[in-house]
PDB file of C-alpha atoms in Angstrom:
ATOM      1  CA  UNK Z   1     -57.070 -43.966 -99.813  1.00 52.00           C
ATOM      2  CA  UNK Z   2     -54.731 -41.716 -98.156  1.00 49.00           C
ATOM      3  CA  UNK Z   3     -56.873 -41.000 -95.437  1.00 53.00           C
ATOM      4  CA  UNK Z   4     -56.901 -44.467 -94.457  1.00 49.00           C
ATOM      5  CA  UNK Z   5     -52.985 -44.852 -95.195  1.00 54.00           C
ATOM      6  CA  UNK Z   6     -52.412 -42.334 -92.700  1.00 53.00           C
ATOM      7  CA  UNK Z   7     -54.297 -43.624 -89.464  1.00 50.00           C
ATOM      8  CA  UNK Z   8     -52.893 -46.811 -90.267  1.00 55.00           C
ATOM      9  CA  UNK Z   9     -49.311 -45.513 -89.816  1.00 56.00           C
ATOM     10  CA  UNK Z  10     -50.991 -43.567 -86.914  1.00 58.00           C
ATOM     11  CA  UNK Z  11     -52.215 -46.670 -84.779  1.00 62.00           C
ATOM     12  CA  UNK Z  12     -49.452 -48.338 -85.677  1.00 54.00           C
ATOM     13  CA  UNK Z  13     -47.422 -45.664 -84.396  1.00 50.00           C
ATOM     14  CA  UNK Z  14     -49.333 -45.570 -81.207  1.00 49.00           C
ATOM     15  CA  UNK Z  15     -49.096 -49.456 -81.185  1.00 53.00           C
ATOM     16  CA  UNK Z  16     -44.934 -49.039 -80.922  1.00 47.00           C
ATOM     17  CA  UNK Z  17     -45.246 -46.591 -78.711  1.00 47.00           C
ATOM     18  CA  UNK Z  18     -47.158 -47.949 -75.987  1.00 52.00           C
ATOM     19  CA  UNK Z  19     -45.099 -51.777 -76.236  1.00 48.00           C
ATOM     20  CA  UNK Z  20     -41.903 -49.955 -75.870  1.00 46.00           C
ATOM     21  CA  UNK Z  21     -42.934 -47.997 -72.643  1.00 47.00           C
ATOM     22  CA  UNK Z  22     -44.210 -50.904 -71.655  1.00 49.00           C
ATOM     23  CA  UNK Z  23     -41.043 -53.130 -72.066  1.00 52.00           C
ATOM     24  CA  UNK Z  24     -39.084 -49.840 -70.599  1.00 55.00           C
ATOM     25  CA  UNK Z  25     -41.107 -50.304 -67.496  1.00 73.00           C
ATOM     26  CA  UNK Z  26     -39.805 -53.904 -66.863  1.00 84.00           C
ATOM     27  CA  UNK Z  27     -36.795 -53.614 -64.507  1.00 90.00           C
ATOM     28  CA  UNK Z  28     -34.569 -57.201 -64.043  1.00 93.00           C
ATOM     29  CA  UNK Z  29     -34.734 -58.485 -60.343  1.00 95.00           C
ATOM     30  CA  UNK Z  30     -31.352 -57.631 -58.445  1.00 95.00           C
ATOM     31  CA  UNK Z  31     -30.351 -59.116 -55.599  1.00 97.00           C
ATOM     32  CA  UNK Z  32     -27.664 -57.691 -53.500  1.00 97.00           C
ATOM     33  CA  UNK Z  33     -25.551 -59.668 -50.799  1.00 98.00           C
ATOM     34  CA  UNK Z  34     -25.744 -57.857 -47.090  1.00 96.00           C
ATOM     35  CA  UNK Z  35     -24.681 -59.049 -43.876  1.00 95.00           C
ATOM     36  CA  UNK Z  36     -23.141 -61.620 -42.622  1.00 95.00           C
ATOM     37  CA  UNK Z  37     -24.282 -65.397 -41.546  1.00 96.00           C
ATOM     38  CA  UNK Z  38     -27.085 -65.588 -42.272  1.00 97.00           C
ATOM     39  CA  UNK Z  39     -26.322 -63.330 -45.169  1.00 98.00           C
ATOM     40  CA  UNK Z  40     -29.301 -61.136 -46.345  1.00 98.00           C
ATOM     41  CA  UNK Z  41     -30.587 -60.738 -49.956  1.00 98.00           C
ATOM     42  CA  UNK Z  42     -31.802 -56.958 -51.018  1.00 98.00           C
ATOM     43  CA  UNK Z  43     -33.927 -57.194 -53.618  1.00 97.00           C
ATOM     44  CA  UNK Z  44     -35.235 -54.233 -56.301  1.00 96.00           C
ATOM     45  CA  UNK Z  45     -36.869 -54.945 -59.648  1.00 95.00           C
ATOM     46  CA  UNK Z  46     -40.787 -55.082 -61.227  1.00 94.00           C
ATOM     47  CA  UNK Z  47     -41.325 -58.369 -60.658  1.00 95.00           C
ATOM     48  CA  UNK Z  48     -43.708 -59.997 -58.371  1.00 96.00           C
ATOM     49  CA  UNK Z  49     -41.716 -62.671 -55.958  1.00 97.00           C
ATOM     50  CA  UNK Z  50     -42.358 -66.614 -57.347  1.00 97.00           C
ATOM     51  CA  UNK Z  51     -39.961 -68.279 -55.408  1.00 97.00           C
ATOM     52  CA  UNK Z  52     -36.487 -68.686 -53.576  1.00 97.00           C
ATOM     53  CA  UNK Z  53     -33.967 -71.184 -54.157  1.00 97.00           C
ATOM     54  CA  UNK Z  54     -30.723 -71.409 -52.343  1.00 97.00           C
ATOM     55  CA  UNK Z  55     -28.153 -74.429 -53.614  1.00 95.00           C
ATOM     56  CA  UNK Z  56     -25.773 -76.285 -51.756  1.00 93.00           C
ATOM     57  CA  UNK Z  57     -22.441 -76.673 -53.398  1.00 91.00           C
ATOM     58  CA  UNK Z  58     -22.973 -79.879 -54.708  1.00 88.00           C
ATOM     59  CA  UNK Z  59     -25.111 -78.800 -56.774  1.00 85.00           C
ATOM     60  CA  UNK Z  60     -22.389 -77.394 -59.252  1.00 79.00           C
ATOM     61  CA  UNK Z  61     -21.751 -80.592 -61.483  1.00 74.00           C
ATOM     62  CA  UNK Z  62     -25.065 -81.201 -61.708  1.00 80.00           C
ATOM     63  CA  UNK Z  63     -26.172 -77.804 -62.511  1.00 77.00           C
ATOM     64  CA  UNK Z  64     -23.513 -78.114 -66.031  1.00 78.00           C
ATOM     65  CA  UNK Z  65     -26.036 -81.264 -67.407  1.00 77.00           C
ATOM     66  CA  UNK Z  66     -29.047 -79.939 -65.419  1.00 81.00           C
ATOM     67  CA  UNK Z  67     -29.508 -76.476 -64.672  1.00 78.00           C
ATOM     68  CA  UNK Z  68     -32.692 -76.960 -63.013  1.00 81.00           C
ATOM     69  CA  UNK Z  69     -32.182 -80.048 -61.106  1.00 83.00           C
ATOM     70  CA  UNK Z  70     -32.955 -78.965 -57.485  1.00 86.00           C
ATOM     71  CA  UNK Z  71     -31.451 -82.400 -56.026  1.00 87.00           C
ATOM     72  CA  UNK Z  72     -29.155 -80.100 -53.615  1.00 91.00           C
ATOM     73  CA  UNK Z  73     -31.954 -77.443 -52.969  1.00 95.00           C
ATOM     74  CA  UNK Z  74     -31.333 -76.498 -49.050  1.00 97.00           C
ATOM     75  CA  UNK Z  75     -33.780 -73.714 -49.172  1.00 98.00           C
ATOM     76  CA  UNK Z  76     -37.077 -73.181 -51.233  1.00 97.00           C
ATOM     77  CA  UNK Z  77     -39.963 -70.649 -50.444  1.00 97.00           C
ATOM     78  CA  UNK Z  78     -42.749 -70.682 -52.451  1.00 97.00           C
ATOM     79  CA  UNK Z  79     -46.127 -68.339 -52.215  1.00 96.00           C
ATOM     80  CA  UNK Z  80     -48.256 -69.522 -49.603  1.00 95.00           C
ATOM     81  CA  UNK Z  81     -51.383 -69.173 -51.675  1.00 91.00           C
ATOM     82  CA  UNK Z  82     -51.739 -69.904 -55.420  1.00 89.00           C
ATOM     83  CA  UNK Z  83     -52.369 -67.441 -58.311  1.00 88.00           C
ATOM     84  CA  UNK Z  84     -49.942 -64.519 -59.151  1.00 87.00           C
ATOM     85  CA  UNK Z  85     -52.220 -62.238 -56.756  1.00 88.00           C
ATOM     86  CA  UNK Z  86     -50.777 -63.532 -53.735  1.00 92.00           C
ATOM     87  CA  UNK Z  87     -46.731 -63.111 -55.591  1.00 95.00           C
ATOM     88  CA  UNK Z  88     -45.439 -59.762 -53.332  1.00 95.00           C
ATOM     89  CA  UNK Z  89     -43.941 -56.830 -55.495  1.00 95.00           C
ATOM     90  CA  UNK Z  90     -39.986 -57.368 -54.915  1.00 95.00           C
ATOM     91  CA  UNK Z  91     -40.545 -53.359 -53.690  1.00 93.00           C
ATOM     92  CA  UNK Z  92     -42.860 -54.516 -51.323  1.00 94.00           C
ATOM     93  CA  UNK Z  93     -40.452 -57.744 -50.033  1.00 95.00           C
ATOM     94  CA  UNK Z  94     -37.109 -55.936 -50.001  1.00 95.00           C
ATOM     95  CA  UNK Z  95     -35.219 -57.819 -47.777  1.00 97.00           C
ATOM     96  CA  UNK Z  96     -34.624 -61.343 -47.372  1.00 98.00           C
ATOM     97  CA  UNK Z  97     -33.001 -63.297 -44.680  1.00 98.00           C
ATOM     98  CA  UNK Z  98     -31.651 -66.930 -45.508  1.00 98.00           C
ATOM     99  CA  UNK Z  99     -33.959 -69.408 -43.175  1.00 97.00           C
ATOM    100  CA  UNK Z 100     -36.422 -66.568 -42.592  1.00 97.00           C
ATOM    101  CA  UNK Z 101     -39.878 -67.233 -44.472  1.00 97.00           C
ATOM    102  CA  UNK Z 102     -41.092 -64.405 -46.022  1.00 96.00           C
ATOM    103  CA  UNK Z 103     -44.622 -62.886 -44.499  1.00 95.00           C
ATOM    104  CA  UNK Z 104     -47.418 -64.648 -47.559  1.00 96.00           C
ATOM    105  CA  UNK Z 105     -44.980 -67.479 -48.367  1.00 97.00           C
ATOM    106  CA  UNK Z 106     -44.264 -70.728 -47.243  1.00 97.00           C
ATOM    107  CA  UNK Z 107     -41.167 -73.347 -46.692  1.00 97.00           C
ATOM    108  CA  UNK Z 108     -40.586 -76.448 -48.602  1.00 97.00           C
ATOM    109  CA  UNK Z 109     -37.316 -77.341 -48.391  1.00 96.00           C
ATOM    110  CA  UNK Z 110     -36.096 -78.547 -45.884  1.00 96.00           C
ATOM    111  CA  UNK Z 111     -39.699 -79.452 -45.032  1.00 93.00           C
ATOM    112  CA  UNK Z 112     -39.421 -79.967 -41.842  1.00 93.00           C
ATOM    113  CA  UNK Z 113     -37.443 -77.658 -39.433  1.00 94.00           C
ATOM    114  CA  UNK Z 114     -34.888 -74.893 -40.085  1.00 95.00           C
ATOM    115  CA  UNK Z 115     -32.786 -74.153 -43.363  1.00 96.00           C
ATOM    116  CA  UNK Z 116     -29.275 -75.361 -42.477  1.00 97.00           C
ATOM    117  CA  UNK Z 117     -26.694 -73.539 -41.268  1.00 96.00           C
ATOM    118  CA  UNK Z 118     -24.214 -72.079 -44.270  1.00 97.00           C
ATOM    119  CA  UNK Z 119     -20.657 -73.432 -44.077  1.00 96.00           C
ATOM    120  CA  UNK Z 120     -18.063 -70.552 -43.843  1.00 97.00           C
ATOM    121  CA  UNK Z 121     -15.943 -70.752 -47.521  1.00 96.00           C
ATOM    122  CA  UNK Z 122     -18.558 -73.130 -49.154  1.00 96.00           C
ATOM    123  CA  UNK Z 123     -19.688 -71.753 -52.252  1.00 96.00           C
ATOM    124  CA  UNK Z 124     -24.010 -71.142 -52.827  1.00 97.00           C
ATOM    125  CA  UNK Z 125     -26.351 -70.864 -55.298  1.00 96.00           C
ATOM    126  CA  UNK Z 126     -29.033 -68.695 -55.160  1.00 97.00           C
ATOM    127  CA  UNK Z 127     -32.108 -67.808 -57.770  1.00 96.00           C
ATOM    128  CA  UNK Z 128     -34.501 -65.268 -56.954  1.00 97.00           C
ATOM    129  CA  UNK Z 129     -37.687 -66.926 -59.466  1.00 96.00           C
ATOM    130  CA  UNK Z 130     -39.682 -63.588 -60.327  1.00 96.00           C
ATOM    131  CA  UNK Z 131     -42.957 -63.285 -62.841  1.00 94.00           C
ATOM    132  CA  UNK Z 132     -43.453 -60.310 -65.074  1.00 92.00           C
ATOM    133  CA  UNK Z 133     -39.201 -59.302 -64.859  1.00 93.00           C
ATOM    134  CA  UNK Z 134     -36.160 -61.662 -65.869  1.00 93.00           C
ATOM    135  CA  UNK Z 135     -35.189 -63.676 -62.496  1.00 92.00           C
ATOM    136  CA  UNK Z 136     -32.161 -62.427 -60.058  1.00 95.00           C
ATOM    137  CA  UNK Z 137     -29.542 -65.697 -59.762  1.00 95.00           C
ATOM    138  CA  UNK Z 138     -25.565 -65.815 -58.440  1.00 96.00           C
ATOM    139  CA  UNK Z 139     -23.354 -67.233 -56.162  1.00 97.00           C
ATOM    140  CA  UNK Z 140     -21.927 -66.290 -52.509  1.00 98.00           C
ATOM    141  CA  UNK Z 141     -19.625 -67.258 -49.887  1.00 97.00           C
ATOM    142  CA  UNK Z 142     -19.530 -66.706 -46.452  1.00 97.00           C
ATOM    143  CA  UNK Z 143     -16.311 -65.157 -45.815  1.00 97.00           C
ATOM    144  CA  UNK Z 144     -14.696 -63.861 -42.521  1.00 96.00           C
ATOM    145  CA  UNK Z 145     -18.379 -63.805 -40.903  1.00 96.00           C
ATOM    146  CA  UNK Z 146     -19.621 -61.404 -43.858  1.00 97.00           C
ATOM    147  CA  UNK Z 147     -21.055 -62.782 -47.047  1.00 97.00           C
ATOM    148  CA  UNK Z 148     -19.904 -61.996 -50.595  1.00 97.00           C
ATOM    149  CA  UNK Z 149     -20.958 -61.982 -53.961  1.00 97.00           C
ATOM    150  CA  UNK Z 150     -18.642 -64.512 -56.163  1.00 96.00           C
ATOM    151  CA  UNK Z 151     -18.100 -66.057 -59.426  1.00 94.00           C
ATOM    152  CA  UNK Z 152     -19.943 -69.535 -60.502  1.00 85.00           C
ATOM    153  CA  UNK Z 153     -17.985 -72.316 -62.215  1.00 80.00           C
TER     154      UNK Z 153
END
């Protein structure tokens, strides 16, 4: 009986174990803000890239009823394949330009054309959509040629 008691608490042991290092290996997606117009997003995390949204600022009242109505979506990249084999590692991506299409992924908004230009003082939206690591999401102005990282509503 205790035989069997003890590799119970054993596997079980080795069970915890190998969840946690497993959850400790999942790092959220951050995006930092570099450059100037059009800004740049530097990405780090675990995740595999799903897709990129960037908001226009009227999307701010609707976002408090809706949060994922993309009625004032002005950017959004999507994998140019389907499954999550073709997602790139955010290590792999890096960098992202706004209106540059990442290589493996394709534009659908606008879907025709360029993204449109950003509006110096206008505040953005921005979510980062990852798989296998919580998302990367925040706001940013163009200010003085340079973008910055700023507050939401």
């Amino acid at each position: 009986f205790w035989g069997c008691r003890k590799m119970n608490i054993k596997r079980t042991a080795a069970s915890l174990l190998i969840t946690l290092s497993m959850i400790a290996c999942e790092r959220p997606t951050v995006v930092k803000l570099d450059g100037g117009n059009p800004p740049r997003f530097v990405l780090s995390g675990s995740g595999k890239l799903d897709e990129i949204v960037v908001f226009a600022p009227e999307q701010e009242p609707i976002a408090k009823s809706d949060p994922f109505d993309r009625t004032y979506a002005i950017w959004d990249v999507i994998p140019a394949g389907e499954g999550e084999s073709v997602k790139a590692l955010l290590d792999d991506v890096q960098t992202v330009t706004y209106g540059i299409v990442p290589r493996g992924y394709k534009q659908m908004k606008p879907n025709v054309g360029q993204a449109p230009a950003l509006i110096e003082g206008k505040r953005y939206k921005y979510w980062f959509v990852t798989v296998n690591a919580p998302w990367g999401a925040g706001y940013f102005k163009i200010r003085d040629g340079k973008v910055v990282a700023v507050d939401g509503p």
